[in-house]
Amino acid sequence: MKIGVLTSGGDCPGLNAVIRGIVRKGIRTHDASFVGIRDGWRGLLEDDMFDMTMLDVRGLSGRGGTILGTSRTHPYEDGGPERMREVMAAHGIDSLIAIGGEGTLAGASRLVQEEGLHIVGVPKTIDNDLGNTDYTFGFDTAQSIATEAIDRLRTTAESHHRCMVIEVMGRNVGWIALHAGMAAGAHAILMPEFPVSFDQIAEWVTSAKDRGRAPIVVVAEGFVPEGFDSQVADQGVDSRGRVRLGGIANYLAPQIEEITGIESRATILGHLQRGGSPTAYDRVLSTRLGMAAADLAQHGHWGKMASLKGTDIVSVEMSSAVHSLKSVPLHRWEEAQVLFG
Ligand code: F6P
């Protein structure tokens, strides 16, 4: 069997380990051969690919980014499924493994259901917002990077008796904020799922300051304060028309300073959270998901994706990852609040 592998959407630490897991398992166990497709669906539609061997994936488990490159090209543009069939036939490619997030898995699932293409998936996102999988690889790395950054910001905040507002990624969910904030001992964690008023934030900040602490506020980029009905910071849309998030920290810090009188600074961690080496946890998870995806393709389980359930890697419908996004549940918010202030 000849399998094409592509990575699509925003990159994420662990992508290379997935690719390595796929290729090693596929070649060693199933005698498969592989084609690396460059820049997601773009490479398939534009016939930009290369034969991928064990040599290509050597030493990849700890390397960030993706050796295949990625893009946000939509699979139904530029010739869409017809063009894909043509290119796959020309290269003798039987099936595809698509490694991606919400958009990629939704597109791949549609290509299987409506076009009968042979595709299996691997869920990917630092945001940890995909359904039917406990954690996605990349999330642990992002939360670790954010935690280390908050630890560092705390020491300078303490020296200057300042409040620090640290903005993390996550799109419309607060997983990175919740975990990094909890790990680093934040005095307030603000997430898109749970609007909070400026007065409440000021109360937590003042209470921390009154105990002699340098207040630490961790805010997810998608947080909308109580009383606002859309993002406070308008960053426009990206090339695919998706709302660009980011900037809430720059708005919050002066508000906090004005209400509390405590000097405040904002730091936006941004793409730092997606760069560099994956953690050991993410390397292992990625490798296992990659190996499982090679098995799914070998056994013709089209429309399925490898998923983490507890400590097991199982197979679930790709479409189930995107039916309902996994947001932070109320009980995690209630649990965390006892730590605030
Ligand atoms: O989905 C992953 C993510 O990093 C989000 O947390 C963030 O909002 C977005 O991608 C940023 O996208 P881009 O890399 O296109 O700026």
Short mmCIF file of C-alpha atoms and ligand atoms in Angstrom, two decimals:
data_model
loop_
_atom_site.label_atom_id
_atom_site.label_comp_id
_atom_site.label_asym_id
_atom_site.label_seq_id
_atom_site.Cartn_x
_atom_site.Cartn_y
_atom_site.Cartn_z
CA MET A 1 0.00 0.00 0.00
CA LYS A 2 1.22 3.49 -0.85
CA ILE A 3 0.12 6.13 1.64
CA GLY A 4 0.29 9.92 1.34
CA VAL A 5 0.88 11.85 4.57
CA LEU A 6 0.00 15.51 5.03
CA THR A 7 -0.03 18.06 7.87
CA SER A 8 -2.57 20.85 7.57
CA GLY A 9 -3.67 23.92 9.55
CA GLY A 10 -1.60 25.64 12.26
CA ASP A 11 1.55 23.74 13.21
CA CYS A 12 1.96 22.10 16.59
CA PRO A 13 4.85 20.50 18.50
CA GLY A 14 4.71 16.74 17.93
CA LEU A 15 3.79 16.75 14.23
CA ASN A 16 7.20 15.37 13.27
CA ALA A 17 6.93 12.61 15.87
CA VAL A 18 3.56 11.60 14.38
CA ILE A 19 5.10 11.45 10.90
CA ARG A 20 7.97 9.33 12.22
CA GLY A 21 5.55 6.98 14.02
CA ILE A 22 3.48 6.53 10.85
CA VAL A 23 6.44 5.82 8.59
CA ARG A 24 8.31 3.48 10.94
CA LYS A 25 5.22 1.43 11.81
CA GLY A 26 3.97 1.39 8.23
CA ILE A 27 7.26 0.24 6.73
CA ARG A 28 8.31 -2.17 9.46
CA THR A 29 4.97 -3.82 10.16
CA HIS A 30 2.88 -3.40 7.04
CA ASP A 31 5.47 -3.13 4.29
CA ALA A 32 3.79 0.10 3.19
CA SER A 33 5.49 2.89 1.26
CA PHE A 34 4.97 6.60 1.86
CA VAL A 35 4.73 9.88 0.05
CA GLY A 36 5.21 13.12 1.98
CA ILE A 37 2.76 15.77 0.72
CA ARG A 38 4.02 19.33 1.12
CA ASP A 39 1.96 22.05 2.83
CA GLY A 40 -1.24 20.15 3.50
CA TRP A 41 -3.98 19.97 0.85
CA ARG A 42 -2.02 22.43 -1.30
CA GLY A 43 0.64 19.81 -2.02
CA LEU A 44 -1.97 17.27 -3.02
CA LEU A 45 -3.85 19.68 -5.29
CA GLU A 46 -0.64 21.01 -6.84
CA ASP A 47 1.15 17.66 -7.03
CA ASP A 48 3.97 18.72 -4.71
CA MET A 49 5.25 15.62 -2.91
CA PHE A 50 8.23 13.33 -2.39
CA ASP A 51 8.86 9.67 -1.60
CA MET A 52 9.31 9.46 2.16
CA THR A 53 11.58 6.78 3.59
CA MET A 54 12.91 5.82 7.03
CA LEU A 55 15.85 8.13 6.36
CA ASP A 56 13.54 11.12 6.06
CA VAL A 57 12.08 10.55 9.53
CA ARG A 58 15.36 9.82 11.31
CA GLY A 59 15.77 11.72 14.61
CA LEU A 60 12.41 13.48 14.29
CA SER A 61 10.68 12.71 17.58
CA GLY A 62 12.06 15.78 19.37
CA ARG A 63 11.97 18.24 16.51
CA GLY A 64 9.30 20.97 16.47
CA GLY A 65 7.40 22.14 13.39
CA THR A 66 6.64 19.77 10.52
CA ILE A 67 9.07 18.51 7.89
CA LEU A 68 6.13 18.42 5.47
CA GLY A 69 5.22 22.06 5.89
CA THR A 70 1.63 23.13 6.38
CA SER A 71 -0.97 25.54 5.00
CA ARG A 72 -4.59 26.41 5.51
CA THR A 73 -5.53 25.51 1.90
CA HIS A 74 -9.10 24.23 1.72
CA PRO A 75 -9.49 20.73 0.22
CA TYR A 76 -12.46 21.76 -1.90
CA GLU A 77 -10.63 24.58 -3.69
CA ASP A 78 -8.37 24.48 -6.76
CA GLY A 79 -9.92 21.39 -8.36
CA GLY A 80 -10.90 19.76 -5.07
CA PRO A 81 -11.60 16.02 -4.89
CA GLU A 82 -11.40 15.47 -8.68
CA ARG A 83 -7.90 16.89 -8.80
CA MET A 84 -6.91 14.86 -5.70
CA ARG A 85 -8.02 11.62 -7.37
CA GLU A 86 -6.03 12.51 -10.47
CA VAL A 87 -2.83 13.25 -8.53
CA MET A 88 -3.22 10.21 -6.28
CA ALA A 89 -3.72 7.93 -9.30
CA ALA A 90 -0.68 9.40 -11.05
CA HIS A 91 1.49 8.52 -8.04
CA GLY A 92 -0.23 5.22 -7.24
CA ILE A 93 -1.32 6.56 -3.83
CA ASP A 94 -4.05 4.36 -2.31
CA SER A 95 -4.83 6.34 0.80
CA LEU A 96 -4.04 9.40 2.88
CA ILE A 97 -3.25 10.12 6.49
CA ALA A 98 -4.33 13.69 7.33
CA ILE A 99 -2.85 15.18 10.50
CA GLY A 100 -4.77 18.29 11.47
CA GLY A 101 -7.24 20.16 13.61
CA GLU A 102 -10.88 21.07 13.29
CA GLY A 103 -10.85 22.29 9.67
CA THR A 104 -8.62 19.50 8.41
CA LEU A 105 -10.58 16.70 10.06
CA ALA A 106 -13.92 18.17 8.94
CA GLY A 107 -12.60 18.38 5.37
CA ALA A 108 -11.10 14.89 5.47
CA SER A 109 -14.29 13.42 6.88
CA ARG A 110 -16.33 15.03 4.10
CA LEU A 111 -13.91 13.71 1.47
CA VAL A 112 -14.46 10.19 2.84
CA GLN A 113 -18.24 10.43 3.18
CA GLU A 114 -19.09 12.33 0.01
CA GLU A 115 -16.25 11.40 -2.33
CA GLY A 116 -15.26 7.96 -1.11
CA LEU A 117 -11.59 8.91 -0.72
CA HIS A 118 -9.50 6.66 1.51
CA ILE A 119 -8.44 8.86 4.42
CA VAL A 120 -7.70 8.34 8.11
CA GLY A 121 -6.84 11.11 10.55
CA VAL A 122 -4.72 12.17 13.48
CA PRO A 123 -6.13 14.99 15.67
CA LYS A 124 -3.78 17.90 16.29
CA THR A 125 -4.00 21.20 18.15
CA ILE A 126 -2.33 23.01 21.01
CA ASP A 127 -5.81 24.31 21.92
CA ASN A 128 -6.97 20.85 23.09
CA ASP A 129 -10.47 21.64 21.85
CA LEU A 130 -11.22 18.59 19.68
CA GLY A 131 -14.01 16.25 20.70
CA ASN A 132 -13.76 12.51 21.33
CA THR A 133 -10.11 12.55 22.35
CA ASP A 134 -8.94 13.22 25.91
CA TYR A 135 -5.92 15.32 24.98
CA THR A 136 -4.34 16.38 21.72
CA PHE A 137 -0.59 16.36 21.24
CA GLY A 138 0.96 19.83 21.35
CA PHE A 139 -1.22 20.87 24.27
CA ASP A 140 1.21 19.61 26.90
CA THR A 141 4.07 21.46 25.23
CA ALA A 142 2.07 24.69 24.98
CA GLN A 143 0.98 24.55 28.63
CA SER A 144 4.58 23.83 29.70
CA ILE A 145 5.98 26.76 27.71
CA ALA A 146 3.28 29.05 29.12
CA THR A 147 3.93 27.82 32.67
CA GLU A 148 7.65 28.50 32.37
CA ALA A 149 6.96 31.96 30.98
CA ILE A 150 4.60 32.80 33.86
CA ASP A 151 7.18 31.57 36.40
CA ARG A 152 9.71 33.94 34.83
CA LEU A 153 7.30 36.87 34.72
CA ARG A 154 6.48 36.32 38.36
CA THR A 155 10.04 37.02 39.53
CA THR A 156 10.27 40.36 37.72
CA ALA A 157 6.73 41.22 38.86
CA GLU A 158 7.75 40.57 42.48
CA SER A 159 10.83 42.79 42.18
CA HIS A 160 8.70 45.71 40.97
CA HIS A 161 5.55 44.96 42.99
CA ARG A 162 3.60 44.87 39.75
CA CYS A 163 0.65 42.97 38.38
CA MET A 164 1.37 40.84 35.31
CA VAL A 165 -1.28 39.99 32.74
CA ILE A 166 -0.20 37.06 30.57
CA GLU A 167 -2.15 36.17 27.46
CA VAL A 168 -2.06 32.62 26.13
CA MET A 169 -3.50 31.03 22.98
CA GLY A 170 -6.41 28.61 22.80
CA ARG A 171 -8.89 30.16 20.35
CA ASN A 172 -12.38 29.72 21.79
CA VAL A 173 -11.43 27.52 24.72
CA GLY A 174 -9.46 28.10 27.91
CA TRP A 175 -7.50 24.85 28.33
CA ILE A 176 -4.01 26.38 28.03
CA ALA A 177 -4.97 29.26 30.35
CA LEU A 178 -6.51 26.92 32.92
CA HIS A 179 -3.62 24.47 33.04
CA ALA A 180 -0.74 26.94 32.79
CA GLY A 181 -2.48 29.29 35.24
CA MET A 182 -3.07 26.54 37.74
CA ALA A 183 0.47 25.16 37.34
CA ALA A 184 2.03 28.59 37.85
CA GLY A 185 -0.24 29.65 40.74
CA ALA A 186 -2.09 32.46 38.97
CA HIS A 187 -4.35 34.70 41.05
CA ALA A 188 -6.94 34.91 38.26
CA ILE A 189 -7.53 32.76 35.17
CA LEU A 190 -9.80 34.17 32.49
CA MET A 191 -11.30 31.90 29.85
CA PRO A 192 -13.72 32.32 26.94
CA GLU A 193 -16.17 29.88 28.51
CA PHE A 194 -16.70 32.00 31.63
CA PRO A 195 -17.15 35.78 31.31
CA VAL A 196 -15.96 37.75 34.35
CA SER A 197 -16.48 41.44 35.21
CA PHE A 198 -13.65 43.97 35.56
CA ASP A 199 -14.69 44.47 39.16
CA GLN A 200 -14.25 40.77 39.94
CA ILE A 201 -10.83 40.74 38.26
CA ALA A 202 -9.83 43.84 40.24
CA GLU A 203 -10.98 42.18 43.46
CA TRP A 204 -8.79 39.10 42.85
CA VAL A 205 -5.81 41.31 41.94
CA THR A 206 -6.22 43.55 45.00
CA SER A 207 -6.63 40.58 47.32
CA ALA A 208 -3.37 39.03 46.06
CA LYS A 209 -1.57 42.36 46.40
CA ASP A 210 -2.90 42.82 49.95
CA ARG A 211 -1.31 39.49 50.88
CA GLY A 212 2.03 40.83 49.63
CA ARG A 213 1.94 38.96 46.32
CA ALA A 214 2.65 40.26 42.81
CA PRO A 215 -0.73 39.53 41.19
CA ILE A 216 -0.63 37.16 38.19
CA VAL A 217 -3.56 37.19 35.76
CA VAL A 218 -3.61 34.58 33.00
CA VAL A 219 -6.03 35.34 30.19
CA ALA A 220 -6.95 33.19 27.20
CA GLU A 221 -6.90 35.06 23.88
CA GLY A 222 -10.61 34.31 23.35
CA PHE A 223 -11.76 35.74 26.71
CA VAL A 224 -14.62 38.23 26.50
CA PRO A 225 -15.21 40.29 29.68
CA GLU A 226 -18.70 40.35 31.16
CA GLY A 227 -20.76 43.06 29.51
CA PHE A 228 -19.01 42.78 26.12
CA ASP A 229 -20.57 40.74 23.34
CA SER A 230 -17.50 40.30 21.14
CA GLN A 231 -13.70 40.30 21.27
CA VAL A 232 -12.39 43.47 22.91
CA ALA A 233 -9.32 43.66 20.66
CA ASP A 234 -10.26 43.66 16.98
CA GLN A 235 -7.43 42.03 15.01
CA GLY A 236 -9.40 41.54 11.80
CA VAL A 237 -9.46 38.23 9.94
CA ASP A 238 -6.74 35.99 8.50
CA SER A 239 -6.28 35.04 4.83
CA ARG A 240 -9.02 32.42 5.17
CA GLY A 241 -11.49 34.81 6.75
CA ARG A 242 -11.05 33.40 10.28
CA VAL A 243 -11.22 35.94 13.09
CA ARG A 244 -7.70 36.61 14.40
CA LEU A 245 -7.56 36.56 18.17
CA GLY A 246 -5.03 38.19 20.46
CA GLY A 247 -4.58 41.48 22.26
CA ILE A 248 -6.96 41.19 25.20
CA ALA A 249 -3.99 41.43 27.63
CA ASN A 250 -3.09 44.85 26.22
CA TYR A 251 -6.61 45.99 27.02
CA LEU A 252 -6.88 44.36 30.44
CA ALA A 253 -3.59 45.54 31.97
CA PRO A 254 -4.43 49.30 31.79
CA GLN A 255 -7.97 48.58 33.03
CA ILE A 256 -6.57 46.73 36.05
CA GLU A 257 -4.09 49.53 36.70
CA GLU A 258 -6.83 52.15 36.50
CA ILE A 259 -9.26 50.33 38.79
CA THR A 260 -6.77 49.04 41.38
CA GLY A 261 -3.98 51.61 41.18
CA ILE A 262 -1.48 48.71 40.89
CA GLU A 263 1.10 49.14 38.15
CA SER A 264 0.39 46.47 35.53
CA ARG A 265 2.11 45.05 32.48
CA ALA A 266 0.87 42.84 29.65
CA THR A 267 2.73 39.99 27.91
CA ILE A 268 1.31 38.12 24.93
CA LEU A 269 3.01 34.73 24.53
CA GLY A 270 1.65 34.14 21.02
CA HIS A 271 3.39 31.69 18.70
CA LEU A 272 6.14 30.93 21.23
CA GLN A 273 3.62 28.38 22.53
CA ARG A 274 3.72 26.47 19.23
CA GLY A 275 7.47 26.56 18.63
CA GLY A 276 10.38 24.33 19.58
CA SER A 277 10.66 20.80 20.88
CA PRO A 278 7.66 18.85 22.14
CA THR A 279 7.68 17.65 25.76
CA ALA A 280 8.38 13.98 26.49
CA TYR A 281 4.63 13.45 27.02
CA ASP A 282 3.80 14.92 23.61
CA ARG A 283 6.57 12.95 21.89
CA VAL A 284 5.19 9.69 23.23
CA LEU A 285 1.56 10.60 22.49
CA SER A 286 2.42 11.74 18.95
CA THR A 287 4.45 8.63 18.20
CA ARG A 288 1.68 6.34 19.45
CA LEU A 289 -0.99 8.22 17.46
CA GLY A 290 1.16 8.02 14.33
CA MET A 291 1.69 4.28 14.71
CA ALA A 292 -2.06 3.77 15.28
CA ALA A 293 -2.87 5.81 12.16
CA ALA A 294 -0.60 3.56 10.09
CA ASP A 295 -2.62 0.58 11.39
CA LEU A 296 -5.94 2.30 10.56
CA ALA A 297 -4.80 2.90 6.99
CA GLN A 298 -3.47 -0.65 6.62
CA HIS A 299 -6.83 -2.07 7.74
CA GLY A 300 -8.89 0.30 5.56
CA HIS A 301 -10.70 2.07 8.40
CA TRP A 302 -11.52 5.13 6.30
CA GLY A 303 -13.11 8.03 8.15
CA LYS A 304 -11.53 6.98 11.46
CA MET A 305 -8.89 8.75 13.48
CA ALA A 306 -6.52 7.66 16.23
CA SER A 307 -7.61 9.10 19.58
CA LEU A 308 -6.45 9.12 23.20
CA LYS A 309 -8.89 7.62 25.72
CA GLY A 310 -7.38 7.48 29.21
CA THR A 311 -3.98 5.99 28.50
CA ASP A 312 -5.13 3.96 25.47
CA ILE A 313 -5.00 4.85 21.80
CA VAL A 314 -8.33 3.93 20.23
CA SER A 315 -10.10 4.47 16.92
CA VAL A 316 -13.08 6.87 16.62
CA GLU A 317 -14.96 8.59 13.80
CA MET A 318 -13.03 11.60 12.47
CA SER A 319 -16.27 13.55 12.29
CA SER A 320 -16.83 13.09 16.04
CA ALA A 321 -13.76 15.25 16.77
CA VAL A 322 -15.44 18.27 15.21
CA HIS A 323 -19.14 17.74 16.00
CA SER A 324 -18.82 19.46 19.34
CA LEU A 325 -15.67 21.22 20.41
CA LYS A 326 -14.33 20.36 23.85
CA SER A 327 -14.59 23.42 26.06
CA VAL A 328 -13.57 23.72 29.71
CA PRO A 329 -16.47 22.32 31.78
CA LEU A 330 -18.09 24.28 34.60
CA HIS A 331 -16.76 21.99 37.33
CA ARG A 332 -13.14 22.77 36.29
CA TRP A 333 -13.89 26.50 36.53
CA GLU A 334 -15.52 26.12 39.94
CA GLU A 335 -12.65 23.95 41.15
CA ALA A 336 -10.05 26.52 40.06
CA GLN A 337 -11.75 29.55 41.63
CA VAL A 338 -10.77 28.61 45.16
CA LEU A 339 -7.19 29.37 44.11
CA PHE A 340 -7.92 32.91 42.87
CA GLY A 341 -7.26 36.16 44.69
O1 F6P B 1 -5.32 26.73 16.73
C1 F6P B 1 -4.02 26.94 17.14
C2 F6P B 1 -3.72 28.41 17.25
O2 F6P B 1 -2.39 28.57 17.69
C3 F6P B 1 -4.69 29.20 18.13
O3 F6P B 1 -4.43 29.02 19.49
C4 F6P B 1 -4.49 30.60 17.61
O4 F6P B 1 -5.62 31.41 17.81
C5 F6P B 1 -4.26 30.37 16.14
O5 F6P B 1 -3.84 29.03 15.98
C6 F6P B 1 -3.26 31.30 15.52
O6 F6P B 1 -3.25 31.07 14.16
P1 F6P B 1 -2.12 31.63 13.19
O7 F6P B 1 -0.89 30.77 13.37
O8 F6P B 1 -2.72 31.47 11.83
O9 F6P B 1 -1.84 33.04 13.57
#
